[in-house]
PDB file of C-alpha atoms in Angstrom:
ATOM      1  CA  UNK P   1     110.893  63.955 111.027  1.00  0.00           C
ATOM      2  CA  UNK P   2     109.975  60.543 112.444  1.00  0.00           C
ATOM      3  CA  UNK P   3     108.003  59.746 109.299  1.00  0.00           C
ATOM      4  CA  UNK P   4     110.987  60.640 107.127  1.00  0.00           C
ATOM      5  CA  UNK P   5     113.346  58.454 109.124  1.00  0.00           C
ATOM      6  CA  UNK P   6     110.784  55.641 109.153  1.00  0.00           C
ATOM      7  CA  UNK P   7     110.550  55.873 105.350  1.00  0.00           C
ATOM      8  CA  UNK P   8     114.338  55.795 104.958  1.00  0.00           C
ATOM      9  CA  UNK P   9     114.590  52.830 107.340  1.00  0.00           C
ATOM     10  CA  UNK P  10     111.855  51.001 105.411  1.00  0.00           C
ATOM     11  CA  UNK P  11     113.643  51.601 102.087  1.00  0.00           C
ATOM     12  CA  UNK P  12     116.958  50.397 103.517  1.00  0.00           C
ATOM     13  CA  UNK P  13     115.296  47.312 105.040  1.00  0.00           C
ATOM     14  CA  UNK P  14     113.661  46.498 101.681  1.00  0.00           C
ATOM     15  CA  UNK P  15     117.014  46.933  99.876  1.00  0.00           C
ATOM     16  CA  UNK P  16     118.640  44.721 102.513  1.00  0.00           C
ATOM     17  CA  UNK P  17     116.082  41.965 102.006  1.00  0.00           C
ATOM     18  CA  UNK P  18     116.298  42.322  98.227  1.00  0.00           C
ATOM     19  CA  UNK P  19     120.108  42.027  98.267  1.00  0.00           C
ATOM     20  CA  UNK P  20     119.930  38.939 100.497  1.00  0.00           C
ATOM     21  CA  UNK P  21     117.398  37.434  98.047  1.00  0.00           C
ATOM     22  CA  UNK P  22     119.471  38.285  94.946  1.00  0.00           C
ATOM     23  CA  UNK P  23     122.683  36.892  96.412  1.00  0.00           C
ATOM     24  CA  UNK P  24     120.813  33.810  97.587  1.00  0.00           C
ATOM     25  CA  UNK P  25     119.425  33.292  94.065  1.00  0.00           C
ATOM     26  CA  UNK P  26     122.989  33.533  92.725  1.00  0.00           C
ATOM     27  CA  UNK P  27     124.068  30.748  95.073  1.00  0.00           C
ATOM     28  CA  UNK P  28     125.781  32.864  97.720  1.00  0.00           C
ATOM     29  CA  UNK P  29     124.822  32.475 101.352  1.00  0.00           C
ATOM     30  CA  UNK P  30     125.490  35.900 102.809  1.00  0.00           C
ATOM     31  CA  UNK P  31     124.780  36.547 106.439  1.00  0.00           C
ATOM     32  CA  UNK P  32     123.716  39.966 107.616  1.00  0.00           C
ATOM     33  CA  UNK P  33     127.317  40.609 108.680  1.00  0.00           C
ATOM     34  CA  UNK P  34     128.635  39.533 105.277  1.00  0.00           C
ATOM     35  CA  UNK P  35     126.224  41.911 103.572  1.00  0.00           C
ATOM     36  CA  UNK P  36     127.289  44.772 105.845  1.00  0.00           C
ATOM     37  CA  UNK P  37     130.947  43.971 105.143  1.00  0.00           C
ATOM     38  CA  UNK P  38     130.519  44.132 101.365  1.00  0.00           C
ATOM     39  CA  UNK P  39     128.043  46.994 101.064  1.00  0.00           C
ATOM     40  CA  UNK P  40     129.714  49.286 103.610  1.00  0.00           C
ATOM     41  CA  UNK P  41     133.132  48.395 102.176  1.00  0.00           C
ATOM     42  CA  UNK P  42     132.022  49.324  98.645  1.00  0.00           C
ATOM     43  CA  UNK P  43     130.289  52.520  99.802  1.00  0.00           C
ATOM     44  CA  UNK P  44     133.257  53.485 101.978  1.00  0.00           C
ATOM     45  CA  UNK P  45     135.940  52.978  99.329  1.00  0.00           C
ATOM     46  CA  UNK P  46     133.795  54.785  96.720  1.00  0.00           C
ATOM     47  CA  UNK P  47     133.352  57.775  99.016  1.00  0.00           C
ATOM     48  CA  UNK P  48     137.073  57.677  99.843  1.00  0.00           C
ATOM     49  CA  UNK P  49     138.060  57.914  96.158  1.00  0.00           C
ATOM     50  CA  UNK P  50     135.572  60.743  95.576  1.00  0.00           C
ATOM     51  CA  UNK P  51     136.825  62.666  98.630  1.00  0.00           C
ATOM     52  CA  UNK P  52     140.442  61.976  97.657  1.00  0.00           C
ATOM     53  CA  UNK P  53     139.972  63.401  94.151  1.00  0.00           C
ATOM     54  CA  UNK P  54     138.072  66.451  95.434  1.00  0.00           C
ATOM     55  CA  UNK P  55     140.712  66.977  98.154  1.00  0.00           C
ATOM     56  CA  UNK P  56     143.550  66.833  95.614  1.00  0.00           C
ATOM     57  CA  UNK P  57     141.785  69.458  93.498  1.00  0.00           C
ATOM     58  CA  UNK P  58     140.935  71.697  96.469  1.00  0.00           C
ATOM     59  CA  UNK P  59     144.430  71.467  97.973  1.00  0.00           C
ATOM     60  CA  UNK P  60     145.871  73.131  94.864  1.00  0.00           C
ATOM     61  CA  UNK P  61     143.647  76.190  95.253  1.00  0.00           C
ATOM     62  CA  UNK P  62     144.743  79.272  97.187  1.00  0.00           C
ATOM     63  CA  UNK P  63     142.339  78.627 100.078  1.00  0.00           C
ATOM     64  CA  UNK P  64     142.079  74.882  99.466  1.00  0.00           C
ATOM     65  CA  UNK P  65     143.014  73.803 102.999  1.00  0.00           C
ATOM     66  CA  UNK P  66     140.361  76.163 104.370  1.00  0.00           C
ATOM     67  CA  UNK P  67     137.812  74.617 101.993  1.00  0.00           C
ATOM     68  CA  UNK P  68     138.841  71.105 103.056  1.00  0.00           C
ATOM     69  CA  UNK P  69     138.511  72.038 106.730  1.00  0.00           C
ATOM     70  CA  UNK P  70     135.093  73.591 106.032  1.00  0.00           C
ATOM     71  CA  UNK P  71     133.781  70.481 104.251  1.00  0.00           C
ATOM     72  CA  UNK P  72     135.198  68.108 106.853  1.00  0.00           C
ATOM     73  CA  UNK P  73     133.609  70.132 109.642  1.00  0.00           C
ATOM     74  CA  UNK P  74     130.318  70.377 107.716  1.00  0.00           C
ATOM     75  CA  UNK P  75     130.280  66.576 107.396  1.00  0.00           C
ATOM     76  CA  UNK P  76     130.952  66.243 111.128  1.00  0.00           C
ATOM     77  CA  UNK P  77     128.151  68.736 111.857  1.00  0.00           C
ATOM     78  CA  UNK P  78     125.680  66.764 109.713  1.00  0.00           C
ATOM     79  CA  UNK P  79     126.415  63.632 111.723  1.00  0.00           C
ATOM     80  CA  UNK P  80     126.259  65.520 115.023  1.00  0.00           C
ATOM     81  CA  UNK P  81     122.946  67.343 114.440  1.00  0.00           C
ATOM     82  CA  UNK P  82     121.200  64.210 113.218  1.00  0.00           C
ATOM     83  CA  UNK P  83     122.634  62.148 116.071  1.00  0.00           C
ATOM     84  CA  UNK P  84     121.251  64.723 118.507  1.00  0.00           C
ATOM     85  CA  UNK P  85     117.844  64.676 116.819  1.00  0.00           C
ATOM     86  CA  UNK P  86     117.734  60.864 116.862  1.00  0.00           C
ATOM     87  CA  UNK P  87     118.829  60.884 120.514  1.00  0.00           C
ATOM     88  CA  UNK P  88     115.966  63.259 121.303  1.00  0.00           C
ATOM     89  CA  UNK P  89     113.500  60.892 119.631  1.00  0.00           C
ATOM     90  CA  UNK P  90     114.844  57.858 121.489  1.00  0.00           C
ATOM     91  CA  UNK P  91     114.903  59.525 124.911  1.00  0.00           C
ATOM     92  CA  UNK P  92     111.774  61.679 124.395  1.00  0.00           C
ATOM     93  CA  UNK P  93     113.747  64.738 125.550  1.00  0.00           C
ATOM     94  CA  UNK P  94     112.884  67.579 123.257  1.00  0.00           C
ATOM     95  CA  UNK P  95     111.162  67.215 119.935  1.00  0.00           C
ATOM     96  CA  UNK P  96     112.764  65.495 116.999  1.00  0.00           C
ATOM     97  CA  UNK P  97     112.297  67.922 114.122  1.00  0.00           C
ATOM     98  CA  UNK P  98     114.142  68.126 110.828  1.00  0.00           C
ATOM     99  CA  UNK P  99     114.083  71.929 111.009  1.00  0.00           C
ATOM    100  CA  UNK P 100     116.156  71.782 114.234  1.00  0.00           C
ATOM    101  CA  UNK P 101     118.925  70.007 112.329  1.00  0.00           C
ATOM    102  CA  UNK P 102     118.742  72.545 109.494  1.00  0.00           C
ATOM    103  CA  UNK P 103     118.868  75.491 111.910  1.00  0.00           C
ATOM    104  CA  UNK P 104     121.852  73.938 113.673  1.00  0.00           C
ATOM    105  CA  UNK P 105     123.696  73.584 110.374  1.00  0.00           C
ATOM    106  CA  UNK P 106     122.822  77.189 109.488  1.00  0.00           C
ATOM    107  CA  UNK P 107     124.392  78.222 112.774  1.00  0.00           C
ATOM    108  CA  UNK P 108     127.695  76.664 111.712  1.00  0.00           C
ATOM    109  CA  UNK P 109     127.492  78.216 108.229  1.00  0.00           C
ATOM    110  CA  UNK P 110     126.729  81.698 109.625  1.00  0.00           C
ATOM    111  CA  UNK P 111     129.636  81.493 112.086  1.00  0.00           C
ATOM    112  CA  UNK P 112     131.902  80.298 109.281  1.00  0.00           C
ATOM    113  CA  UNK P 113     130.796  83.229 107.103  1.00  0.00           C
ATOM    114  CA  UNK P 114     131.610  85.593 109.992  1.00  0.00           C
ATOM    115  CA  UNK P 115     135.051  83.974 110.180  1.00  0.00           C
ATOM    116  CA  UNK P 116     135.489  84.457 106.410  1.00  0.00           C
ATOM    117  CA  UNK P 117     134.478  88.116 106.840  1.00  0.00           C
ATOM    118  CA  UNK P 118     137.079  88.706 109.557  1.00  0.00           C
ATOM    119  CA  UNK P 119     139.718  86.850 107.547  1.00  0.00           C
ATOM    120  CA  UNK P 120     138.903  88.945 104.461  1.00  0.00           C
ATOM    121  CA  UNK P 121     139.178  92.177 106.462  1.00  0.00           C
ATOM    122  CA  UNK P 122     142.550  91.108 107.885  1.00  0.00           C
ATOM    123  CA  UNK P 123     143.800  90.121 104.417  1.00  0.00           C
ATOM    124  CA  UNK P 124     142.649  93.464 102.980  1.00  0.00           C
ATOM    125  CA  UNK P 125     144.350  95.414 105.775  1.00  0.00           C
ATOM    126  CA  UNK P 126     147.520  93.390 105.238  1.00  0.00           C
ATOM    127  CA  UNK P 127     147.358  93.961 101.466  1.00  0.00           C
ATOM    128  CA  UNK P 128     146.880  97.725 101.779  1.00  0.00           C
ATOM    129  CA  UNK P 129     149.567  97.984 104.473  1.00  0.00           C
ATOM    130  CA  UNK P 130     152.061  96.167 102.242  1.00  0.00           C
ATOM    131  CA  UNK P 131     151.080  98.310  99.258  1.00  0.00           C
ATOM    132  CA  UNK P 132     151.461 101.487 101.323  1.00  0.00           C
ATOM    133  CA  UNK P 133     154.840 100.295 102.637  1.00  0.00           C
ATOM    134  CA  UNK P 134     156.057  99.565  99.092  1.00  0.00           C
ATOM    135  CA  UNK P 135     154.897 102.983  97.878  1.00  0.00           C
ATOM    136  CA  UNK P 136     156.730 104.717 100.742  1.00  0.00           C
ATOM    137  CA  UNK P 137     159.874 102.680 100.033  1.00  0.00           C
ATOM    138  CA  UNK P 138     159.718 103.502  96.308  1.00  0.00           C
ATOM    139  CA  UNK P 139     159.206 107.209  97.085  1.00  0.00           C
ATOM    140  CA  UNK P 140     162.201 107.264  99.452  1.00  0.00           C
ATOM    141  CA  UNK P 141     164.407 105.405  96.942  1.00  0.00           C
ATOM    142  CA  UNK P 142     163.472 107.743  94.082  1.00  0.00           C
ATOM    143  CA  UNK P 143     164.493 110.864  96.039  1.00  0.00           C
TER     144      UNK P 143
END
């Protein structure tokens, strides 16, 4: 896990230096803060538009709000499990392992699937109860 993070950090640092060099060659003097402002701003607004479009599409579906809540929570869980793993590496409490993060995310997905199972059972019971009630009402009315 540490090697993977080290590789990602090295790639980001190289991109950072390359962007500073390119902008410098173009005559711009960007500080590190300027670069963060522009790059994070562009990434953030791009992700916002993507999420906005996907959210608009999902909200029109029957269980769209449930899907939105699932994806929002999944995003939160990604941040949380990796923050915990990084914290373990920094403090040397526990072992920082990628598989720990994956198992943690699987825990959320399994619990969500259990929730979906219970919700499906409740919806089926409700459906059959309403169907049975309608059949009884139709039988009574036809007599």
